[in-house]
mmCIF file of C-alpha atoms in Angstrom:
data_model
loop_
_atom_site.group_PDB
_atom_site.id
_atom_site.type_symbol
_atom_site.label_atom_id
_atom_site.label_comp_id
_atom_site.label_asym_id
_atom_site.label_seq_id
_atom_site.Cartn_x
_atom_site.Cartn_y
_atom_site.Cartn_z
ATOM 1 C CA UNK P 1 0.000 0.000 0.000
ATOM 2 C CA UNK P 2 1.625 3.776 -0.822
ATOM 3 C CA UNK P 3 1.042 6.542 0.500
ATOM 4 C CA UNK P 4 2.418 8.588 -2.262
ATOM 5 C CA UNK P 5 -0.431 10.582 -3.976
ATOM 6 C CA UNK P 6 -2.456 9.340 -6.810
ATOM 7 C CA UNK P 7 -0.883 10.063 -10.133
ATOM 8 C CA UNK P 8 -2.534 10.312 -13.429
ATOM 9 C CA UNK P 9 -1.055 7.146 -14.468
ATOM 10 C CA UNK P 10 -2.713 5.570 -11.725
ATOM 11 C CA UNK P 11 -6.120 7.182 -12.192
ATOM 12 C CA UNK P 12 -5.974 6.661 -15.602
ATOM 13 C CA UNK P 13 -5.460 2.387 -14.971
ATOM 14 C CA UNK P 14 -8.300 2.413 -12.801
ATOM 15 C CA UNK P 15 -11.043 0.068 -14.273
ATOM 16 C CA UNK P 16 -14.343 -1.106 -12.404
ATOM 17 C CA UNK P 17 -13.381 -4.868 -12.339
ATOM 18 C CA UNK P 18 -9.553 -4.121 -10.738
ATOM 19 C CA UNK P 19 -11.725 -2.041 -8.219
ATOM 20 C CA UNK P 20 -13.927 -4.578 -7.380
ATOM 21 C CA UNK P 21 -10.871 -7.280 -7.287
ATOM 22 C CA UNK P 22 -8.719 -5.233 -5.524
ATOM 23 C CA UNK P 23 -11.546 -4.808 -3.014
ATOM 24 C CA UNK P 24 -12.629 -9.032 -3.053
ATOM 25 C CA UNK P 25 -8.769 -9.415 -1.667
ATOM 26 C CA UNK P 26 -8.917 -6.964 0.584
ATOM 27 C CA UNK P 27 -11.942 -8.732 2.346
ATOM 28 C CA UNK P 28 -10.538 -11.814 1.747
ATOM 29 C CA UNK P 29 -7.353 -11.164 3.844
ATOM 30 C CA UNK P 30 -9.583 -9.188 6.489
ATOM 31 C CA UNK P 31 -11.447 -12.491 6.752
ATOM 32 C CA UNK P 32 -14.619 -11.039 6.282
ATOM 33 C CA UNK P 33 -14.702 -7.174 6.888
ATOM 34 C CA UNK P 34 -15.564 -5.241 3.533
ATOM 35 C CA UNK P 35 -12.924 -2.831 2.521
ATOM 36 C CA UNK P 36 -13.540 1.259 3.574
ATOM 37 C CA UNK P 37 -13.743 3.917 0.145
ATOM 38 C CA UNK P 38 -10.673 5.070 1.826
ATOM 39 C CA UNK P 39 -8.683 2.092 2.408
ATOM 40 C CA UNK P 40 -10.161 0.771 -1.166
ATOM 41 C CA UNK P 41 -8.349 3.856 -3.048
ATOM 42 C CA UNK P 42 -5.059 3.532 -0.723
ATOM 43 C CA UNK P 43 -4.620 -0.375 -2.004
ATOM 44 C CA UNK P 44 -5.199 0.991 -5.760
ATOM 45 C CA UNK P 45 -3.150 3.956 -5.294
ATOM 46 C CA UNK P 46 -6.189 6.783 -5.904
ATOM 47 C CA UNK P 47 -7.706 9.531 -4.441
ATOM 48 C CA UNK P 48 -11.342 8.288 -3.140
ATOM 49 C CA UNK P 49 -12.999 10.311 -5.137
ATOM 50 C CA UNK P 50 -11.415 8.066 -8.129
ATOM 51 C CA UNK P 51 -13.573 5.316 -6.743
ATOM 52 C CA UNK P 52 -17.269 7.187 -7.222
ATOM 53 C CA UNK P 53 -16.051 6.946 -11.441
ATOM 54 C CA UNK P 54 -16.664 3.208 -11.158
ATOM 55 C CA UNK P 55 -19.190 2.860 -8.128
ATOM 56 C CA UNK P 56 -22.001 5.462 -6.974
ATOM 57 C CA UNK P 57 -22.026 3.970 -3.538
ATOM 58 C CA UNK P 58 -20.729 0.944 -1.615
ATOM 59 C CA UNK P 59 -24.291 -1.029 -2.232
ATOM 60 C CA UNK P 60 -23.036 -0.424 -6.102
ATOM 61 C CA UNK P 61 -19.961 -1.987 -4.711
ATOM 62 C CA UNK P 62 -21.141 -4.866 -2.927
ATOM 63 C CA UNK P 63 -22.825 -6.144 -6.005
ATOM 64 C CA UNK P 64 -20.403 -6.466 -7.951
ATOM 65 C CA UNK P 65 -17.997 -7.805 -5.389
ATOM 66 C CA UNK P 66 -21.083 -10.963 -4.857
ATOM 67 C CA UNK P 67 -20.707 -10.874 -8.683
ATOM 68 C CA UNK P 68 -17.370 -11.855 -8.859
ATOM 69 C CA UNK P 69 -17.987 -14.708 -6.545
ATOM 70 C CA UNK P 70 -20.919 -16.129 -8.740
ATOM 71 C CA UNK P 71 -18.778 -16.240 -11.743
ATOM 72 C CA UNK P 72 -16.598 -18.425 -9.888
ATOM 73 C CA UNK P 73 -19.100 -20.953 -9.794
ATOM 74 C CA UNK P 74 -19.171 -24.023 -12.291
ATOM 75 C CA UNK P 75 -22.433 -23.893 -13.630
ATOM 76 C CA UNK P 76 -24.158 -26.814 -14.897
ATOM 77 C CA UNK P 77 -23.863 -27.459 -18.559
ATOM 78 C CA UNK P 78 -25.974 -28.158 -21.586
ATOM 79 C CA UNK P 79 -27.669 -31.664 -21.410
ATOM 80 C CA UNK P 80 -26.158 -32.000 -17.919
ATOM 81 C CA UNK P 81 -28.382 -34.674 -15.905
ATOM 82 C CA UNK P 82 -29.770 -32.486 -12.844
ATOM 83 C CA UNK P 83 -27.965 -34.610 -10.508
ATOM 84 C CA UNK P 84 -24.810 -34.115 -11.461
ATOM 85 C CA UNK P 85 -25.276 -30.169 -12.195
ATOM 86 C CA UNK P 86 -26.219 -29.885 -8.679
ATOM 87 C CA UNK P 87 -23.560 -31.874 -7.577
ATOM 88 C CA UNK P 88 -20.543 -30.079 -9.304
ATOM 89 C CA UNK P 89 -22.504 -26.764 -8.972
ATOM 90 C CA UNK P 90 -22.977 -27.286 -5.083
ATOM 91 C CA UNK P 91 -19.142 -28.548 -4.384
ATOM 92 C CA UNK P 92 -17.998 -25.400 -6.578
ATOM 93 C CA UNK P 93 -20.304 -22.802 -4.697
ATOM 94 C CA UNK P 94 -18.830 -24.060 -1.622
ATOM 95 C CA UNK P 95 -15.099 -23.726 -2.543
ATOM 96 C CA UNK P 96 -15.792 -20.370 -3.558
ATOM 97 C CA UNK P 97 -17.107 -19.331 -0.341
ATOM 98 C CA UNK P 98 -14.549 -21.399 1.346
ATOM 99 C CA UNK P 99 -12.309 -18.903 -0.070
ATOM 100 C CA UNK P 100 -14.837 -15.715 0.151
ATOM 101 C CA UNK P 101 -16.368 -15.849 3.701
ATOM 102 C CA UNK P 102 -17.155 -13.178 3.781
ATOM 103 C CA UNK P 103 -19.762 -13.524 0.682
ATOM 104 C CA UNK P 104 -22.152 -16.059 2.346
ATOM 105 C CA UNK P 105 -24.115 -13.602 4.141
ATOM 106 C CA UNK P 106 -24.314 -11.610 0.801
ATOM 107 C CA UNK P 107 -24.836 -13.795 -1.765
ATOM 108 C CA UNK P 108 -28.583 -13.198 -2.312
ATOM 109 C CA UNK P 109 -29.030 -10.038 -0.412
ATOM 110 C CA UNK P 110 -28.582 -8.261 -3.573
ATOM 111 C CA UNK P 111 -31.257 -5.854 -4.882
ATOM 112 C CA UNK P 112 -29.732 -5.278 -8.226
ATOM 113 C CA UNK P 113 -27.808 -8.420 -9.041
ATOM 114 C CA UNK P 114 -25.318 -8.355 -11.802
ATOM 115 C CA UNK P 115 -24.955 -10.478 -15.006
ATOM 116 C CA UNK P 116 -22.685 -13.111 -13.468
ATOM 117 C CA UNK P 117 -25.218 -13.689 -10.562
ATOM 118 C CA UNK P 118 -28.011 -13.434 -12.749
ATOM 119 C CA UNK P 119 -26.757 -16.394 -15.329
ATOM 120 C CA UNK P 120 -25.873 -18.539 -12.727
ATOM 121 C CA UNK P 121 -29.687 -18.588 -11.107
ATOM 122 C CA UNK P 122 -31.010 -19.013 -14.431
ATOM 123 C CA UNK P 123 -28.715 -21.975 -15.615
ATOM 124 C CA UNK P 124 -29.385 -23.915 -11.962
ATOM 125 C CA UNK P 125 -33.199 -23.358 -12.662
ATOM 126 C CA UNK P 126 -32.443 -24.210 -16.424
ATOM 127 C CA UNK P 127 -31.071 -27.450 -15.408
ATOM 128 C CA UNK P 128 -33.964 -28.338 -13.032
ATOM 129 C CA UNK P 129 -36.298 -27.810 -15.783
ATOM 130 C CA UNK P 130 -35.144 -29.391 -18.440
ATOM 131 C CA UNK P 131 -34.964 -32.591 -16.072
ATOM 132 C CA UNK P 132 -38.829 -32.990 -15.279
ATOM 133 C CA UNK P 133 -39.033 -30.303 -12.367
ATOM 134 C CA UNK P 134 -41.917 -27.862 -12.363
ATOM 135 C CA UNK P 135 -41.203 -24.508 -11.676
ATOM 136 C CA UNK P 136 -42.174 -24.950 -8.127
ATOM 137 C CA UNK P 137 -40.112 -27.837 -7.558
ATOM 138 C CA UNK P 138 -36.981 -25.936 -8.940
ATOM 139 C CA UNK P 139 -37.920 -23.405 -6.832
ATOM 140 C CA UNK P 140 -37.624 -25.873 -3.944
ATOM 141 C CA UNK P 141 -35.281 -27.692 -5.088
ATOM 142 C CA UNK P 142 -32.824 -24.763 -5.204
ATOM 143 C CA UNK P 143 -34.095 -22.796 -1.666
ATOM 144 C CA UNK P 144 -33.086 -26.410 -0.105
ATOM 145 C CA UNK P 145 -29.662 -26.427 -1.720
ATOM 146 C CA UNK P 146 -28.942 -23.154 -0.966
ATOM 147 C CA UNK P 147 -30.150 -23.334 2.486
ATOM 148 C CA UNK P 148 -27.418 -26.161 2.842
ATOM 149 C CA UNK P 149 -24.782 -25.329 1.319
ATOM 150 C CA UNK P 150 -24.883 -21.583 2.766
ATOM 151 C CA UNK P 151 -25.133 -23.362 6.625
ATOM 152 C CA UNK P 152 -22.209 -25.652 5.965
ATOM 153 C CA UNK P 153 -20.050 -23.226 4.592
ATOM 154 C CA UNK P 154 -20.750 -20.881 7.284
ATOM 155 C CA UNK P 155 -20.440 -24.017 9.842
ATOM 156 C CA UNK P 156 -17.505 -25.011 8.026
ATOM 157 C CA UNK P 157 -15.439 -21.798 8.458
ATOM 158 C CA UNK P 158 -16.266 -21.310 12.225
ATOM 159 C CA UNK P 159 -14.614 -24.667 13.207
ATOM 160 C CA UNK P 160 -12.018 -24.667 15.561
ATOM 161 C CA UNK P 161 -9.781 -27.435 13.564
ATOM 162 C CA UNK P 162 -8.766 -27.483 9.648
ATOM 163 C CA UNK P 163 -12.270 -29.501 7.975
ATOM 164 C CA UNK P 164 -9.737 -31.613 5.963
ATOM 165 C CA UNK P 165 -8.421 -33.403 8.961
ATOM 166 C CA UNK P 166 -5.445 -33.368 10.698
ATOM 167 C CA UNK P 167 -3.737 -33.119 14.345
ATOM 168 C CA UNK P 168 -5.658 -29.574 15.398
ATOM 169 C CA UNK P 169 -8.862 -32.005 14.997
ATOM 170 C CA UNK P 170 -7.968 -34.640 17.497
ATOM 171 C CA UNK P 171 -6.947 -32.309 19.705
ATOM 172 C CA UNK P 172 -10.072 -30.587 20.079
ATOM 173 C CA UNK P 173 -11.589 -34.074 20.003
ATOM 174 C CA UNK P 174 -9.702 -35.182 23.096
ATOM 175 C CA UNK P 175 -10.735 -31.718 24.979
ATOM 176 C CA UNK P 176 -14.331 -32.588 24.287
ATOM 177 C CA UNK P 177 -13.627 -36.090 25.519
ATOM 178 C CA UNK P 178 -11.492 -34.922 28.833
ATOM 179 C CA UNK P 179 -15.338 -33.629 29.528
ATOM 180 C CA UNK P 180 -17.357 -35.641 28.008
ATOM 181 C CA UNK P 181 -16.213 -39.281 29.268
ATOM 182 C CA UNK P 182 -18.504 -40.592 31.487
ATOM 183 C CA UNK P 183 -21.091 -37.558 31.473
ATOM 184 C CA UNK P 184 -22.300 -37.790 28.000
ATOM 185 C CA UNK P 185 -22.396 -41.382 26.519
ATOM 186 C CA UNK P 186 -23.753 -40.504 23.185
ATOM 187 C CA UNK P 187 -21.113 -37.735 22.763
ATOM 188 C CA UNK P 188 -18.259 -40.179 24.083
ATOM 189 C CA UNK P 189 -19.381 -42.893 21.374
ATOM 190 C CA UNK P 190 -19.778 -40.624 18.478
ATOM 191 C CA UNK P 191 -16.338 -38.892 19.131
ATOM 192 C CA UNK P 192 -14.773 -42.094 19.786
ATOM 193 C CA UNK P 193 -16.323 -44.344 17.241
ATOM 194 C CA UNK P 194 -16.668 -41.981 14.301
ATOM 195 C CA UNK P 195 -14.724 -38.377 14.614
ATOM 196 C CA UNK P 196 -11.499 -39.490 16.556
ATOM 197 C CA UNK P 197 -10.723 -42.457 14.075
ATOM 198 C CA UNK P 198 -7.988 -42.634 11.803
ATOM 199 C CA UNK P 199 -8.512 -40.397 8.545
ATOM 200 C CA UNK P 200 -11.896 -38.714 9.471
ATOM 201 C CA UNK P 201 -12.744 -35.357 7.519
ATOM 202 C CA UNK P 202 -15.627 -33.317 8.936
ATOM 203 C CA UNK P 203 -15.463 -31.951 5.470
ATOM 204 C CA UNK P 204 -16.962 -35.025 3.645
ATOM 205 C CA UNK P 205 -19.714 -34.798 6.044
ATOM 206 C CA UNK P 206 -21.177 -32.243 3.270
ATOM 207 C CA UNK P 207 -21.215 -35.146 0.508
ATOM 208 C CA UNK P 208 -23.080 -37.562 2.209
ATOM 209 C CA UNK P 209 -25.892 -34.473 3.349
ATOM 210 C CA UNK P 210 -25.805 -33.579 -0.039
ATOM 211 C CA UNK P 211 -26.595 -36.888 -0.986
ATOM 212 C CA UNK P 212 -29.382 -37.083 0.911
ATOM 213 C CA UNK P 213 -30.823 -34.010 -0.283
ATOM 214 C CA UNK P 214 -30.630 -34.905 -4.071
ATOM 215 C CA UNK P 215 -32.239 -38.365 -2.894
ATOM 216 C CA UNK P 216 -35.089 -36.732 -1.706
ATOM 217 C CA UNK P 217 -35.505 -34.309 -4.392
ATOM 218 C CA UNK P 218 -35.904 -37.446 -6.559
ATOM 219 C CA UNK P 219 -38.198 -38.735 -4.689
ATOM 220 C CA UNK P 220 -40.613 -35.926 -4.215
ATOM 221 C CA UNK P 221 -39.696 -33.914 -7.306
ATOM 222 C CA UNK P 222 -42.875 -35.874 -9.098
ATOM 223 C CA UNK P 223 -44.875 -34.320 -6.556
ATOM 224 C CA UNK P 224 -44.155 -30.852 -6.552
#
């Protein structure tokens, strides 16, 4: 970051999508906190004023920081069965906010969504559709996938240990058990018998719910 003044050079650089990348990294790296107009134009090297070129106000901004996200996102392709569009779309969604916490709590707040966001809601619906769901039932189908993959990813990110496994993992597992052991049977047996064995993940826990959700869909997509 400089504190040297803005130059024309640098004013004359300035584009709306290094504004809006410039200002996904900085909330990236402040693990969730958006950027400030002022600490926005110090990272690009502009005055603040600069920033109002590209962005009337920081609503402006916020969409098309969520935008950015959403074009991260595979989206299901042409002739795609629905199951596996869901699938690949639902594991991609949540690496993206894996790496964009910050976004989860943003991601359909948006009152004037841009073209990114936009195409991806209409190829997940397009997807359902073309696969025997009604309207309604895409519309359930993709508040229920949504709803899921948003809680994980939020669950996911507030864990105490790394979701891929590892040492930090057991160790929280043996605090809970140092208070758990002969207290709280249940507790003791699942953290003995499933989370403190060799090569758990909490992070594949979201397959296997996923799973289940797209097995249920099947089931009751008819009926929608």
């Amino acid at each position: 970051m400089s504190d040297e003044p803005a130059t024309p050079s640098a004013r004359g650089t300035l584009s709306r999508e290094k504004v809006l990348r410039a200002a996904v990294a900085m909330a990236d790296e402040a693990g969730g906190a958006v950027p400030s107009t002022r600490k926005l134009a110090e990272r690009l090297g502009v005055r603040a004023m600069a920033l109002y070129h590209h962005f009337k106000n920081k609503d402006e901004l916020l969409d098309g920081m969520v935008d950015l996200v959403f074009a991260e996102v595979a989206l299901p392709e042409p002739g795609e069965g629905w199951r596996e569009g869901m699938r690949r779309r639902a594991d991609s969604m949540r690496a993206a906010l894996g790496r964009h916490p910050w976004a989860v709590g943003l991601m359909d707040s948006r009152v004037h969504p841009g073209a990114a966001t936009l195409r991806h809601h209409d190829a997940v619906i397009g997807c359902l559709r073309a696969d025997g769901f009604t309207i309604a039932g895409a519309a359930h189908a993709f508040s229920l996938l949504d709803s899921y993959i948003y809680g994980f990813a939020i669950q996911e990110a507030a864990l105490p240990f790394d979701s891929s496994g590892g040492d930090d993992m057991e160790a929280v597992a043996a605090g809970v058990m140092a208070q758990a052991a002969g207290r709280f049977p249940h507790l003791t047996e699942m953290a003995v018998e499933h989370a403190m064995r060799p090569g758990y993940a909490y992070g594949e826990e979201f397959a296997i719910g996923l799973d289940l959700i797209l097995d249920g869909m099947e089931r009751r997509r008819a009926d929608w």
